[in-house]
Amino acid sequence: MAIFIIAFIYLLTQSYLILNTAIVIYPEIYLFPWLVQKGLIPYRDFFDHHGFLLNYLLSPFVESTFSHLRLVYFIIQSANLGLLFVILRKITNKAGFIYCGFTYIFINYFLSENFLWYEAIITTIYLIIYLLLI
């Protein structure tokens, strides 16, 4: 029961940090999904680009404001935290859960600088793969 309370506190902490800080959305994260949504290919070698899949995943969420992309970023970060909690529950004890959860939240906040980029989705995929491997 204590693990769930700690996880809930960490989720509230991460939500507070994400929602009270400006989320940076670079122009290509908005422009390329918008072009894909319109049925266009942004440039000739678009499919050789390292992130064309993210553009297709984000295309339904592009609108005139950035609120849906911010919601997508919040959901991705919350899913990453939830996957990390499941992994930590399986591989560590309570002290490791507390330390690693705390470390993940603040390293994610201070190093990723709250920007929606390809690494957020890649982290989700890697966490799912690691969860399936253990």
mmCIF file of C-alpha atoms in Angstrom:
data_model
loop_
_atom_site.group_PDB
_atom_site.id
_atom_site.type_symbol
_atom_site.label_atom_id
_atom_site.label_comp_id
_atom_site.label_asym_id
_atom_site.label_seq_id
_atom_site.Cartn_x
_atom_site.Cartn_y
_atom_site.Cartn_z
ATOM 1 C CA MET A 1 0.000 0.000 0.000
ATOM 2 C CA ALA A 2 2.878 2.370 0.776
ATOM 3 C CA ILE A 3 4.288 1.850 -2.730
ATOM 4 C CA PHE A 4 1.011 3.046 -4.257
ATOM 5 C CA ILE A 5 0.968 6.140 -2.068
ATOM 6 C CA ILE A 6 4.561 6.937 -3.036
ATOM 7 C CA ALA A 7 3.761 6.354 -6.712
ATOM 8 C CA PHE A 8 0.734 8.663 -6.444
ATOM 9 C CA ILE A 9 2.858 11.379 -4.808
ATOM 10 C CA TYR A 10 5.447 11.008 -7.571
ATOM 11 C CA LEU A 11 2.729 11.213 -10.219
ATOM 12 C CA LEU A 12 1.385 14.403 -8.637
ATOM 13 C CA THR A 13 4.903 15.839 -8.445
ATOM 14 C CA GLN A 14 5.607 15.091 -12.103
ATOM 15 C CA SER A 15 2.205 16.456 -13.136
ATOM 16 C CA TYR A 16 2.850 19.654 -11.200
ATOM 17 C CA LEU A 17 6.290 20.091 -12.776
ATOM 18 C CA ILE A 18 5.042 19.437 -16.310
ATOM 19 C CA LEU A 19 1.881 21.520 -16.121
ATOM 20 C CA ASN A 20 3.496 24.535 -14.440
ATOM 21 C CA THR A 21 6.359 24.796 -16.889
ATOM 22 C CA ALA A 22 6.188 25.875 -20.504
ATOM 23 C CA ILE A 23 6.267 22.920 -22.885
ATOM 24 C CA VAL A 24 8.514 23.581 -25.862
ATOM 25 C CA ILE A 25 7.149 22.407 -29.206
ATOM 26 C CA TYR A 26 9.617 22.903 -32.017
ATOM 27 C CA PRO A 27 8.257 24.034 -35.395
ATOM 28 C CA GLU A 28 8.920 20.715 -37.139
ATOM 29 C CA ILE A 29 6.952 18.845 -34.468
ATOM 30 C CA TYR A 30 3.950 20.979 -35.396
ATOM 31 C CA LEU A 31 4.515 21.611 -39.114
ATOM 32 C CA PHE A 32 5.299 18.071 -40.314
ATOM 33 C CA PRO A 33 2.293 16.424 -38.599
ATOM 34 C CA TRP A 34 0.107 19.226 -39.940
ATOM 35 C CA LEU A 35 1.357 18.531 -43.481
ATOM 36 C CA VAL A 36 0.794 14.797 -42.977
ATOM 37 C CA GLN A 37 -2.724 15.554 -41.721
ATOM 38 C CA LYS A 38 -3.384 17.449 -44.971
ATOM 39 C CA GLY A 39 -2.209 14.427 -47.002
ATOM 40 C CA LEU A 40 1.103 15.958 -48.056
ATOM 41 C CA ILE A 41 4.661 14.696 -47.826
ATOM 42 C CA PRO A 42 6.838 17.450 -46.312
ATOM 43 C CA TYR A 43 9.929 16.772 -48.439
ATOM 44 C CA ARG A 44 11.332 14.236 -50.868
ATOM 45 C CA ASP A 45 13.262 11.960 -48.497
ATOM 46 C CA PHE A 46 10.728 12.279 -45.670
ATOM 47 C CA PHE A 47 10.653 8.529 -45.025
ATOM 48 C CA ASP A 48 14.446 8.437 -44.616
ATOM 49 C CA HIS A 49 14.061 10.944 -41.810
ATOM 50 C CA HIS A 50 14.484 9.499 -38.329
ATOM 51 C CA GLY A 51 11.074 10.485 -37.043
ATOM 52 C CA PHE A 52 8.441 10.081 -39.721
ATOM 53 C CA LEU A 53 6.433 7.674 -37.542
ATOM 54 C CA LEU A 54 6.046 10.311 -34.829
ATOM 55 C CA ASN A 55 4.678 12.720 -37.417
ATOM 56 C CA TYR A 56 1.993 10.218 -38.356
ATOM 57 C CA LEU A 57 1.186 9.550 -34.696
ATOM 58 C CA LEU A 58 0.889 13.266 -33.917
ATOM 59 C CA SER A 59 -1.071 14.240 -37.033
ATOM 60 C CA PRO A 60 -4.544 13.684 -35.478
ATOM 61 C CA PHE A 61 -3.626 16.006 -32.590
ATOM 62 C CA VAL A 62 -2.499 19.024 -34.612
ATOM 63 C CA GLU A 63 -4.912 21.942 -34.484
ATOM 64 C CA SER A 64 -4.727 25.725 -34.480
ATOM 65 C CA THR A 65 -3.478 25.769 -30.881
ATOM 66 C CA PHE A 66 -0.928 23.584 -29.169
ATOM 67 C CA SER A 67 -3.205 22.313 -26.400
ATOM 68 C CA HIS A 68 -3.635 18.820 -27.871
ATOM 69 C CA LEU A 69 0.119 18.424 -28.377
ATOM 70 C CA ARG A 70 0.661 19.471 -24.759
ATOM 71 C CA LEU A 71 -1.888 16.877 -23.680
ATOM 72 C CA VAL A 72 -0.069 14.237 -25.761
ATOM 73 C CA TYR A 73 3.211 15.198 -24.101
ATOM 74 C CA PHE A 74 1.637 14.949 -20.648
ATOM 75 C CA ILE A 75 0.150 11.522 -21.448
ATOM 76 C CA ILE A 76 3.474 10.249 -22.819
ATOM 77 C CA GLN A 77 5.368 11.388 -19.731
ATOM 78 C CA SER A 78 2.736 9.910 -17.407
ATOM 79 C CA ALA A 79 2.864 6.603 -19.314
ATOM 80 C CA ASN A 80 6.659 6.577 -19.041
ATOM 81 C CA LEU A 81 6.430 7.140 -15.299
ATOM 82 C CA GLY A 82 3.825 4.390 -14.939
ATOM 83 C CA LEU A 83 5.961 1.949 -16.934
ATOM 84 C CA LEU A 84 8.946 2.854 -14.780
ATOM 85 C CA PHE A 85 6.910 2.133 -11.637
ATOM 86 C CA VAL A 86 5.927 -1.291 -12.944
ATOM 87 C CA ILE A 87 9.554 -2.063 -13.831
ATOM 88 C CA LEU A 88 10.868 -0.824 -10.482
ATOM 89 C CA ARG A 89 8.260 -2.850 -8.625
ATOM 90 C CA LYS A 90 9.550 -5.991 -10.340
ATOM 91 C CA ILE A 91 13.299 -5.432 -10.063
ATOM 92 C CA THR A 92 13.913 -3.526 -6.843
ATOM 93 C CA ASN A 93 12.846 -3.108 -3.224
ATOM 94 C CA LYS A 94 11.025 -0.197 -1.562
ATOM 95 C CA ALA A 95 14.160 1.907 -1.072
ATOM 96 C CA GLY A 96 15.142 1.447 -4.715
ATOM 97 C CA PHE A 97 11.606 2.318 -5.776
ATOM 98 C CA ILE A 98 11.696 5.551 -3.788
ATOM 99 C CA TYR A 99 15.180 6.563 -4.922
ATOM 100 C CA CYS A 100 14.789 5.628 -8.601
ATOM 101 C CA GLY A 101 11.328 7.199 -8.894
ATOM 102 C CA PHE A 102 12.553 10.441 -7.353
ATOM 103 C CA THR A 103 15.642 10.438 -9.551
ATOM 104 C CA TYR A 104 13.666 9.727 -12.733
ATOM 105 C CA ILE A 105 11.213 12.569 -12.126
ATOM 106 C CA PHE A 106 13.848 15.208 -11.530
ATOM 107 C CA ILE A 107 16.310 14.027 -14.157
ATOM 108 C CA ASN A 108 13.469 13.916 -16.662
ATOM 109 C CA TYR A 109 12.373 17.418 -15.668
ATOM 110 C CA PHE A 110 15.797 19.062 -15.612
ATOM 111 C CA LEU A 111 17.435 17.278 -18.543
ATOM 112 C CA SER A 112 14.606 16.887 -21.040
ATOM 113 C CA GLU A 113 13.628 20.534 -20.499
ATOM 114 C CA ASN A 114 9.932 19.794 -21.139
ATOM 115 C CA PHE A 115 10.047 19.539 -24.903
ATOM 116 C CA LEU A 116 8.065 17.213 -27.090
ATOM 117 C CA TRP A 117 10.620 15.408 -29.219
ATOM 118 C CA TYR A 118 11.294 11.959 -30.597
ATOM 119 C CA GLU A 119 13.026 10.753 -27.438
ATOM 120 C CA ALA A 120 9.805 10.859 -25.427
ATOM 121 C CA ILE A 121 8.191 8.245 -27.683
ATOM 122 C CA ILE A 122 11.418 6.260 -27.960
ATOM 123 C CA THR A 123 11.634 6.120 -24.160
ATOM 124 C CA THR A 124 8.127 4.673 -24.035
ATOM 125 C CA ILE A 125 9.031 2.015 -26.579
ATOM 126 C CA TYR A 126 12.242 1.117 -24.728
ATOM 127 C CA LEU A 127 10.434 0.866 -21.396
ATOM 128 C CA ILE A 128 7.820 -1.453 -22.931
ATOM 129 C CA ILE A 129 10.554 -3.624 -24.451
ATOM 130 C CA TYR A 130 12.439 -3.782 -21.145
ATOM 131 C CA LEU A 131 9.227 -4.652 -19.298
ATOM 132 C CA LEU A 132 8.577 -7.500 -21.710
ATOM 133 C CA LEU A 133 12.133 -8.789 -21.289
ATOM 134 C CA ILE A 134 12.071 -9.041 -17.485
#
